[in-house]
Amino acid sequence: HAILEVWHTATKVRRDVIVVGSTEQTHTEEFLNDGKYVRCALVDNNPWQCVAAPASQANLQDPLGGAAGDIHGRDVTVTDDTIAGHAVKCYTVAASSSTSKPSKFCLSDENEPLSIDGGDGKPTTATNYDLNPDNSVFSAYPAQVVGDSSNT
């Protein structure tokens, strides 16, 4: 199963994803803070690792990884729902073949993904979505950031 948490302001986004498998757990934390992008990962019991990258590499601007390109020519059904206490628009995309399943993603009014199901029947749905977070949420890196010249 997976856990998704999102914090969002006009210029900052933090997205945490915890994926628990049968034999391992992976936890990622992504920060987009005033044009600075940091991605941190923790796999099993290994130490946290954080890496700075150009903001242009952050998929937080395109959180669905280009899913819009995958819907070209397919039927899309739009519904309204509520996730983590926030109104969302959900887009169900018809399956691309008779052997695949439909995919579904739900976006907040700020276009943050609060639920993503790529068609595998294992959606990742937000348990928390905070639009007024404390500013420290966006710089609370769990480890030293590699490649960040401003980090001392």
Tab-separated table of N, CA and C in Angstrom:
chain	number	residue	atom	x	y	z
A	1	HIS	N	0.834	-1.173	0.000
A	1	HIS	CA	0.000	0.000	0.000
A	1	HIS	C	0.883	1.242	0.000
A	2	ALA	N	0.288	2.378	-0.266
A	2	ALA	CA	1.043	3.624	-0.313
A	2	ALA	C	0.310	4.711	0.454
A	3	ILE	N	1.087	5.626	1.004
A	3	ILE	CA	0.558	6.778	1.737
A	3	ILE	C	1.081	8.033	1.045
A	4	LEU	N	0.202	8.985	0.782
A	4	LEU	CA	0.559	10.231	0.117
A	4	LEU	C	0.164	11.393	1.011
A	5	GLU	N	1.122	12.314	1.253
A	5	GLU	CA	0.838	13.530	1.996
A	5	GLU	C	1.354	14.706	1.178
A	6	VAL	N	0.570	15.792	1.127
A	6	VAL	CA	0.927	16.954	0.308
A	6	VAL	C	0.719	18.228	1.125
A	7	TRP	N	1.706	19.128	1.056
A	7	TRP	CA	1.597	20.467	1.628
A	7	TRP	C	1.795	21.431	0.471
A	8	HIS	N	0.996	22.500	0.408
A	8	HIS	CA	1.011	23.351	-0.783
A	8	HIS	C	0.756	24.805	-0.409
A	9	THR	N	1.578	25.712	-0.952
A	9	THR	CA	1.312	27.151	-0.885
A	9	THR	C	1.478	27.687	-2.302
A	10	ALA	N	1.400	29.008	-2.447
A	10	ALA	CA	1.507	29.606	-3.783
A	10	ALA	C	2.857	29.332	-4.442
A	11	THR	N	3.943	29.248	-3.657
A	11	THR	CA	5.278	29.074	-4.251
A	11	THR	C	6.006	27.833	-3.759
A	12	LYS	N	5.354	27.028	-2.933
A	12	LYS	CA	6.037	25.882	-2.326
A	12	LYS	C	5.153	24.644	-2.357
A	13	VAL	N	5.807	23.499	-2.553
A	13	VAL	CA	5.109	22.210	-2.530
A	13	VAL	C	6.012	21.198	-1.832
A	14	ARG	N	5.421	20.379	-0.998
A	14	ARG	CA	6.113	19.219	-0.446
A	14	ARG	C	5.187	18.030	-0.633
A	15	ARG	N	5.766	16.937	-1.137
A	15	ARG	CA	4.994	15.719	-1.336
A	15	ARG	C	5.778	14.546	-0.758
A	16	ASP	N	5.166	13.831	0.160
A	16	ASP	CA	5.759	12.638	0.759
A	16	ASP	C	4.979	11.419	0.294
A	17	VAL	N	5.701	10.385	-0.092
A	17	VAL	CA	5.077	9.125	-0.491
A	17	VAL	C	5.785	8.008	0.266
A	18	ILE	N	5.007	7.184	0.937
A	18	ILE	CA	5.535	6.001	1.613
A	18	ILE	C	4.904	4.791	0.947
A	19	VAL	N	5.743	3.914	0.415
A	19	VAL	CA	5.267	2.702	-0.234
A	19	VAL	C	5.732	1.521	0.616
A	20	VAL	N	4.783	0.725	1.072
A	20	VAL	CA	5.084	-0.424	1.903
A	20	VAL	C	4.822	-1.678	1.091
A	21	GLY	N	5.895	-2.406	0.817
A	21	GLY	CA	5.783	-3.664	0.096
A	21	GLY	C	5.847	-4.836	1.054
A	22	SER	N	5.814	-6.025	0.509
A	22	SER	CA	5.840	-7.214	1.369
A	22	SER	C	7.203	-7.406	2.026
A	23	THR	N	8.268	-6.907	1.385
A	23	THR	CA	9.604	-7.114	1.952
A	23	THR	C	10.381	-5.834	2.191
A	24	GLU	N	9.886	-4.684	1.701
A	24	GLU	CA	10.622	-3.448	1.923
A	24	GLU	C	9.683	-2.254	1.974
A	25	GLN	N	10.209	-1.160	2.495
A	25	GLN	CA	9.466	0.091	2.558
A	25	GLN	C	10.317	1.190	1.955
A	26	THR	N	9.712	2.029	1.134
A	26	THR	CA	10.390	3.162	0.530
A	26	THR	C	9.634	4.431	0.907
A	27	HIS	N	10.391	5.446	1.295
A	27	HIS	CA	9.793	6.722	1.687
A	27	HIS	C	10.509	7.812	0.895
A	28	THR	N	9.767	8.595	0.129
A	28	THR	CA	10.358	9.725	-0.583
A	28	THR	C	9.725	11.011	-0.072
A	29	GLU	N	10.546	12.051	-0.017
A	29	GLU	CA	10.078	13.389	0.325
A	29	GLU	C	10.610	14.325	-0.753
A	30	GLU	N	9.715	15.052	-1.408
A	30	GLU	CA	10.110	16.001	-2.445
A	30	GLU	C	9.718	17.401	-2.004
A	31	PHE	N	10.631	18.338	-2.210
A	31	PHE	CA	10.434	19.718	-1.794
A	31	PHE	C	10.670	20.641	-2.988
A	32	LEU	N	9.727	21.500	-3.271
A	32	LEU	CA	9.907	22.567	-4.253
A	32	LEU	C	9.647	23.856	-3.483
A	33	ASN	N	10.735	24.585	-3.218
A	33	ASN	CA	10.673	25.727	-2.309
A	33	ASN	C	11.296	26.927	-2.993
A	34	ASP	N	10.463	27.858	-3.437
A	34	ASP	CA	10.943	29.082	-4.088
A	34	ASP	C	11.954	28.789	-5.191
A	35	GLY	N	11.638	27.828	-6.054
A	35	GLY	CA	12.485	27.500	-7.196
A	35	GLY	C	13.592	26.507	-6.903
A	36	LYS	N	13.718	26.028	-5.681
A	36	LYS	CA	14.738	25.044	-5.315
A	36	LYS	C	14.066	23.682	-5.145
A	37	TYR	N	14.609	22.667	-5.796
A	37	TYR	CA	14.031	21.322	-5.748
A	37	TYR	C	14.979	20.381	-5.014
A	38	VAL	N	14.449	19.648	-4.036
A	38	VAL	CA	15.219	18.646	-3.294
A	38	VAL	C	14.384	17.386	-3.225
A	39	ARG	N	15.035	16.253	-3.511
A	39	ARG	CA	14.359	14.962	-3.389
A	39	ARG	C	15.144	14.097	-2.414
A	40	CYS	N	14.439	13.527	-1.442
A	40	CYS	CA	15.048	12.676	-0.428
A	40	CYS	C	14.412	11.291	-0.499
A	41	ALA	N	15.225	10.281	-0.228
A	41	ALA	CA	14.716	8.909	-0.271
A	41	ALA	C	15.283	8.089	0.879
A	42	LEU	N	14.447	7.221	1.387
A	42	LEU	CA	14.815	6.274	2.428
A	42	LEU	C	14.313	4.915	1.978
A	43	VAL	N	15.209	3.965	1.820
A	43	VAL	CA	14.833	2.614	1.412
A	43	VAL	C	15.219	1.663	2.530
A	44	ASP	N	14.225	0.949	3.018
A	44	ASP	CA	14.403	0.033	4.141
A	44	ASP	C	15.106	0.731	5.292
A	45	ASN	N	16.145	0.140	5.815
A	45	ASN	CA	16.842	0.703	6.972
A	45	ASN	C	18.101	1.464	6.587
A	46	ASN	N	18.271	1.767	5.317
A	46	ASN	CA	19.432	2.537	4.886
A	46	ASN	C	19.248	3.998	5.301
A	47	PRO	N	20.352	4.757	5.385
A	47	PRO	CA	20.216	6.173	5.769
A	47	PRO	C	19.485	6.980	4.692
A	48	TRP	N	18.837	8.059	5.134
A	48	TRP	CA	18.220	8.999	4.204
A	48	TRP	C	19.280	9.550	3.270
A	49	GLN	N	18.897	9.815	2.021
A	49	GLN	CA	19.749	10.503	1.054
A	49	GLN	C	18.927	11.606	0.412
A	50	CYS	N	19.497	12.822	0.373
A	50	CYS	CA	18.823	13.973	-0.219
A	50	CYS	C	19.711	14.575	-1.301
A	51	VAL	N	19.109	14.908	-2.428
A	51	VAL	CA	19.844	15.456	-3.559
A	51	VAL	C	19.112	16.689	-4.071
A	52	ALA	N	19.877	17.757	-4.308
A	52	ALA	CA	19.315	18.960	-4.923
A	52	ALA	C	19.374	18.806	-6.432
A	53	ALA	N	18.413	19.370	-7.114
A	53	ALA	CA	18.375	19.321	-8.579
A	53	ALA	C	17.730	20.605	-9.075
A	54	PRO	N	17.944	20.939	-10.332
A	54	PRO	CA	17.262	22.123	-10.870
A	54	PRO	C	15.745	21.966	-10.743
A	55	ALA	N	15.073	23.067	-10.434
A	55	ALA	CA	13.622	23.028	-10.261
A	55	ALA	C	12.925	22.479	-11.499
A	56	SER	N	13.548	22.653	-12.668
A	56	SER	CA	12.940	22.149	-13.904
A	56	SER	C	12.829	20.630	-13.916
A	57	GLN	N	13.610	19.933	-13.068
A	57	GLN	CA	13.546	18.471	-13.008
A	57	GLN	C	12.461	17.972	-12.061
A	58	ALA	N	11.853	18.868	-11.317
A	58	ALA	CA	10.826	18.469	-10.355
A	58	ALA	C	9.558	18.076	-11.088
A	59	ASN	N	9.077	16.876	-10.825
A	59	ASN	CA	7.800	16.498	-11.416
A	59	ASN	C	6.645	17.022	-10.585
A	60	LEU	N	6.961	17.851	-9.586
A	60	LEU	CA	5.894	18.468	-8.807
A	60	LEU	C	5.122	19.472	-9.654
A	61	GLN	N	5.775	20.007	-10.720
A	61	GLN	CA	5.040	20.875	-11.636
A	61	GLN	C	4.144	20.048	-12.552
A	62	ASP	N	4.526	18.820	-12.836
A	62	ASP	CA	3.726	17.885	-13.638
A	62	ASP	C	3.585	16.610	-12.821
A	63	PRO	N	2.815	16.668	-11.749
A	63	PRO	CA	2.786	15.565	-10.800
A	63	PRO	C	2.260	14.261	-11.362
A	64	LEU	N	1.600	14.317	-12.489
A	64	LEU	CA	1.075	13.088	-13.072
A	64	LEU	C	2.001	12.533	-14.138
A	65	GLY	N	3.211	13.092	-14.223
A	65	GLY	CA	4.225	12.541	-15.118
A	65	GLY	C	3.802	12.495	-16.567
A	66	GLY	N	3.139	13.534	-17.035
A	66	GLY	CA	2.746	13.582	-18.434
A	66	GLY	C	1.526	12.749	-18.763
A	67	ALA	N	0.717	12.436	-17.769
A	67	ALA	CA	-0.462	11.587	-18.009
A	67	ALA	C	-1.388	12.179	-19.053
A	68	ALA	N	-1.384	13.495	-19.189
A	68	ALA	CA	-2.264	14.113	-20.189
A	68	ALA	C	-1.962	13.584	-21.583
A	69	GLY	N	-0.709	13.262	-21.862
A	69	GLY	CA	-0.347	12.696	-23.156
A	69	GLY	C	-0.893	11.300	-23.357
A	70	ASP	N	-1.108	10.585	-22.262
A	70	ASP	CA	-1.608	9.214	-22.343
A	70	ASP	C	-3.110	9.149	-22.588
A	71	ILE	N	-3.807	10.273	-22.478
A	71	ILE	CA	-5.259	10.230	-22.625
A	71	ILE	C	-5.716	10.655	-24.018
A	72	HIS	N	-4.789	11.036	-24.856
A	72	HIS	CA	-5.143	11.493	-26.198
A	72	HIS	C	-5.943	10.411	-26.928
A	73	GLY	N	-7.141	10.793	-27.393
A	73	GLY	CA	-7.969	9.867	-28.161
A	73	GLY	C	-8.770	8.882	-27.334
A	74	ARG	N	-8.727	8.992	-26.000
A	74	ARG	CA	-9.472	8.059	-25.148
A	74	ARG	C	-10.563	8.811	-24.404
A	75	ASP	N	-11.615	8.100	-24.052
A	75	ASP	CA	-12.712	8.695	-23.300
A	75	ASP	C	-12.266	9.005	-21.873
A	76	VAL	N	-12.670	10.175	-21.381
A	76	VAL	CA	-12.373	10.587	-20.009
A	76	VAL	C	-13.685	10.980	-19.338
A	77	THR	N	-13.931	10.415	-18.178
A	77	THR	CA	-15.105	10.747	-17.384
A	77	THR	C	-14.653	11.612	-16.214
A	78	VAL	N	-15.319	12.737	-15.999
A	78	VAL	CA	-14.967	13.656	-14.921
A	78	VAL	C	-16.041	13.587	-13.837
A	79	THR	N	-15.597	13.417	-12.592
A	79	THR	CA	-16.510	13.384	-11.451
A	79	THR	C	-15.949	14.263	-10.339
A	80	ASP	N	-16.822	14.661	-9.427
A	80	ASP	CA	-16.419	15.418	-8.245
A	80	ASP	C	-16.375	14.479	-7.061
A	81	ASP	N	-15.407	14.729	-6.156
A	81	ASP	CA	-15.278	13.893	-4.972
A	81	ASP	C	-14.627	14.735	-3.878
A	82	THR	N	-14.397	14.137	-2.728
A	82	THR	CA	-13.685	14.776	-1.627
A	82	THR	C	-12.611	13.826	-1.150
A	83	ILE	N	-11.381	14.346	-1.019
A	83	ILE	CA	-10.257	13.550	-0.527
A	83	ILE	C	-9.525	14.390	0.520
A	84	ALA	N	-9.229	13.792	1.639
A	84	ALA	CA	-8.521	14.461	2.745
A	84	ALA	C	-9.207	15.781	3.109
A	85	GLY	N	-10.528	15.798	2.999
A	85	GLY	CA	-11.302	16.977	3.367
A	85	GLY	C	-11.338	18.078	2.327
A	86	HIS	N	-10.855	17.822	1.114
A	86	HIS	CA	-10.811	18.834	0.062
A	86	HIS	C	-11.564	18.356	-1.172
A	87	ALA	N	-12.252	19.292	-1.820
A	87	ALA	CA	-12.942	18.979	-3.068
A	87	ALA	C	-11.913	18.660	-4.147
A	88	VAL	N	-12.200	17.655	-4.950
A	88	VAL	CA	-11.318	17.269	-6.055
A	88	VAL	C	-12.149	16.988	-7.300
A	89	LYS	N	-11.510	17.101	-8.442
A	89	LYS	CA	-12.067	16.628	-9.713
A	89	LYS	C	-11.311	15.349	-10.043
A	90	CYS	N	-12.062	14.299	-10.324
A	90	CYS	CA	-11.453	13.019	-10.666
A	90	CYS	C	-11.654	12.735	-12.142
A	91	TYR	N	-10.619	12.255	-12.772
A	91	TYR	CA	-10.613	11.961	-14.202
A	91	TYR	C	-10.349	10.466	-14.368
A	92	THR	N	-11.342	9.766	-14.875
A	92	THR	CA	-11.188	8.341	-15.152
A	92	THR	C	-10.968	8.191	-16.647
A	93	VAL	N	-9.842	7.595	-16.985
A	93	VAL	CA	-9.433	7.451	-18.384
A	93	VAL	C	-9.709	6.021	-18.818
A	94	ALA	N	-10.450	5.878	-19.898
A	94	ALA	CA	-10.783	4.548	-20.405
A	94	ALA	C	-9.522	3.735	-20.666
A	95	ALA	N	-9.631	2.447	-20.463
A	95	ALA	CA	-8.499	1.545	-20.703
A	95	ALA	C	-8.056	1.634	-22.160
A	96	SER	N	-6.757	1.461	-22.363
A	96	SER	CA	-6.214	1.566	-23.721
A	96	SER	C	-6.394	0.280	-24.522
A	97	SER	N	-6.713	-0.816	-23.832
A	97	SER	CA	-6.937	-2.088	-24.532
A	97	SER	C	-7.862	-2.954	-23.689
A	98	SER	N	-8.290	-4.051	-24.256
A	98	SER	CA	-9.208	-4.933	-23.538
A	98	SER	C	-8.516	-5.656	-22.385
A	99	THR	N	-7.192	-5.657	-22.365
A	99	THR	CA	-6.471	-6.343	-21.294
A	99	THR	C	-5.988	-5.393	-20.205
A	100	SER	N	-6.222	-4.091	-20.382
A	100	SER	CA	-5.792	-3.134	-19.360
A	100	SER	C	-7.002	-2.584	-18.620
A	101	LYS	N	-6.732	-1.923	-17.505
A	101	LYS	CA	-7.791	-1.348	-16.684
A	101	LYS	C	-7.775	0.163	-16.828
A	102	PRO	N	-8.894	0.822	-16.553
A	102	PRO	CA	-8.910	2.290	-16.620
A	102	PRO	C	-8.003	2.886	-15.546
A	103	SER	N	-7.469	4.054	-15.828
A	103	SER	CA	-6.697	4.779	-14.825
A	103	SER	C	-7.549	5.933	-14.315
A	104	LYS	N	-7.198	6.413	-13.135
A	104	LYS	CA	-7.975	7.488	-12.532
A	104	LYS	C	-7.035	8.370	-11.729
A	105	PHE	N	-7.208	9.678	-11.882
A	105	PHE	CA	-6.465	10.593	-11.028
A	105	PHE	C	-7.394	11.706	-10.593
A	106	CYS	N	-7.175	12.168	-9.362
A	106	CYS	CA	-8.009	13.209	-8.781
A	106	CYS	C	-7.134	14.390	-8.403
A	107	LEU	N	-7.547	15.592	-8.822
A	107	LEU	CA	-6.768	16.799	-8.598
A	107	LEU	C	-7.529	17.782	-7.722
A	108	SER	N	-6.780	18.445	-6.840
A	108	SER	CA	-7.355	19.504	-6.020
A	108	SER	C	-7.583	20.738	-6.885
A	109	ASP	N	-8.195	21.756	-6.301
A	109	ASP	CA	-8.386	23.015	-7.015
A	109	ASP	C	-7.057	23.657	-7.407
A	110	GLU	N	-5.969	23.291	-6.699
A	110	GLU	CA	-4.628	23.816	-6.993
A	110	GLU	C	-3.864	22.909	-7.964
A	111	ASN	N	-4.551	21.913	-8.534
A	111	ASN	CA	-3.978	20.938	-9.466
A	111	ASN	C	-2.940	20.020	-8.827
A	112	GLU	N	-3.060	19.799	-7.532
A	112	GLU	CA	-2.219	18.816	-6.863
A	112	GLU	C	-2.921	17.461	-6.938
A	113	PRO	N	-2.173	16.402	-7.268
A	113	PRO	CA	-2.800	15.081	-7.302
A	113	PRO	C	-3.054	14.581	-5.886
A	114	LEU	N	-4.293	14.281	-5.583
A	114	LEU	CA	-4.622	13.736	-4.275
A	114	LEU	C	-4.982	12.259	-4.359
A	115	SER	N	-5.100	11.751	-5.572
A	115	SER	CA	-5.268	10.314	-5.770
A	115	SER	C	-4.802	9.966	-7.175
A	116	ILE	N	-4.019	8.891	-7.263
A	116	ILE	CA	-3.509	8.432	-8.554
A	116	ILE	C	-3.653	6.917	-8.607
A	117	ASP	N	-4.316	6.427	-9.640
A	117	ASP	CA	-4.421	4.990	-9.892
A	117	ASP	C	-4.066	4.782	-11.357
A	118	GLY	N	-2.904	4.235	-11.586
A	118	GLY	CA	-2.425	4.028	-12.948
A	118	GLY	C	-3.091	2.873	-13.669
A	119	GLY	N	-4.114	2.285	-13.066
A	119	GLY	CA	-4.796	1.166	-13.705
A	119	GLY	C	-4.407	-0.167	-13.112
A	120	ASP	N	-3.552	-0.127	-12.082
A	120	ASP	CA	-3.146	-1.386	-11.449
A	120	ASP	C	-4.064	-1.756	-10.293
A	121	GLY	N	-5.072	-0.897	-10.028
A	121	GLY	CA	-6.005	-1.178	-8.951
A	121	GLY	C	-5.443	-0.879	-7.579
A	122	LYS	N	-4.282	-0.224	-7.523
A	122	LYS	CA	-3.641	0.113	-6.253
A	122	LYS	C	-3.448	1.619	-6.183
A	123	PRO	N	-4.528	2.355	-5.954
A	123	PRO	CA	-4.396	3.810	-5.944
A	123	PRO	C	-3.577	4.312	-4.763
A	124	THR	N	-2.907	5.416	-4.993
A	124	THR	CA	-2.249	6.153	-3.929
A	124	THR	C	-3.132	7.363	-3.673
A	125	THR	N	-3.674	7.459	-2.471
A	125	THR	CA	-4.616	8.516	-2.152
A	125	THR	C	-4.111	9.296	-0.943
A	126	ALA	N	-4.184	10.614	-1.034
A	126	ALA	CA	-3.691	11.472	0.043
A	126	ALA	C	-4.457	11.233	1.331
A	127	THR	N	-3.713	11.187	2.419
A	127	THR	CA	-4.313	11.127	3.747
A	127	THR	C	-4.260	12.503	4.406
A	128	ASN	N	-3.433	13.414	3.845
A	128	ASN	CA	-3.292	14.764	4.371
A	128	ASN	C	-3.048	15.714	3.209
A	129	TYR	N	-3.732	16.854	3.225
A	129	TYR	CA	-3.487	17.902	2.235
A	129	TYR	C	-3.633	19.227	2.957
A	130	ASP	N	-2.518	19.911	3.169
A	130	ASP	CA	-2.486	21.121	3.977
A	130	ASP	C	-2.145	22.317	3.113
A	131	LEU	N	-3.060	23.289	3.044
A	131	LEU	CA	-2.855	24.502	2.261
A	131	LEU	C	-2.292	25.649	3.092
A	132	ASN	N	-2.194	25.476	4.397
A	132	ASN	CA	-1.659	26.514	5.277
A	132	ASN	C	-0.616	25.935	6.220
A	133	PRO	N	0.393	25.271	5.663
A	133	PRO	CA	1.380	24.624	6.530
A	133	PRO	C	2.370	25.636	7.116
A	134	ASP	N	2.995	25.241	8.201
A	134	ASP	CA	4.089	26.013	8.760
A	134	ASP	C	5.228	26.028	7.737
A	135	ASN	N	5.882	27.145	7.591
A	135	ASN	CA	6.939	27.301	6.596
A	135	ASN	C	8.072	26.285	6.765
A	136	SER	N	8.307	25.795	7.987
A	136	SER	CA	9.400	24.847	8.227
A	136	SER	C	9.186	23.514	7.507
A	137	VAL	N	7.943	23.200	7.140
A	137	VAL	CA	7.637	21.958	6.433
A	137	VAL	C	8.416	21.874	5.118
A	138	PHE	N	8.704	23.029	4.516
A	138	PHE	CA	9.317	23.045	3.201
A	138	PHE	C	10.846	23.016	3.222
A	139	SER	N	11.440	22.995	4.400
A	139	SER	CA	12.900	22.922	4.472
A	139	SER	C	13.369	21.935	5.532
A	140	ALA	N	12.466	21.084	5.983
A	140	ALA	CA	12.787	20.099	7.011
A	140	ALA	C	13.348	18.839	6.366
A	141	TYR	N	14.515	18.987	5.726
A	141	TYR	CA	15.127	17.849	5.038
A	141	TYR	C	15.618	16.829	6.065
A	142	PRO	N	15.405	15.545	5.810
A	142	PRO	CA	15.811	14.522	6.775
A	142	PRO	C	17.304	14.186	6.745
A	143	ALA	N	18.052	14.777	5.798
A	143	ALA	CA	19.495	14.512	5.715
A	143	ALA	C	20.177	15.693	5.012
A	144	GLN	N	21.498	15.727	5.092
A	144	GLN	CA	22.282	16.726	4.370
A	144	GLN	C	21.960	16.628	2.878
A	145	VAL	N	21.780	17.772	2.239
A	145	VAL	CA	21.431	17.801	0.819
A	145	VAL	C	22.695	17.848	-0.031
A	146	VAL	N	22.888	16.849	-0.872
A	146	VAL	CA	24.031	16.782	-1.780
A	146	VAL	C	23.732	17.641	-2.992
A	147	GLY	N	24.715	18.416	-3.426
A	147	GLY	CA	24.546	19.245	-4.621
A	147	GLY	C	23.871	20.561	-4.355
A	148	ASP	N	23.756	20.933	-3.077
A	148	ASP	CA	23.107	22.194	-2.708
A	148	ASP	C	24.173	23.131	-2.149
A	149	SER	N	24.564	24.116	-2.939
A	149	SER	CA	25.634	25.023	-2.519
A	149	SER	C	25.187	25.940	-1.384
A	150	SER	N	23.862	26.078	-1.154
A	150	SER	CA	23.395	26.948	-0.073
A	150	SER	C	23.306	26.204	1.257
A	151	ASN	N	23.495	24.885	1.245
A	151	ASN	CA	23.398	24.082	2.460
A	151	ASN	C	24.765	24.021	3.132
A	152	THR	N	24.851	24.422	4.363
A	152	THR	CA	26.143	24.401	5.054
A	152	THR	C	26.140	23.402	6.178
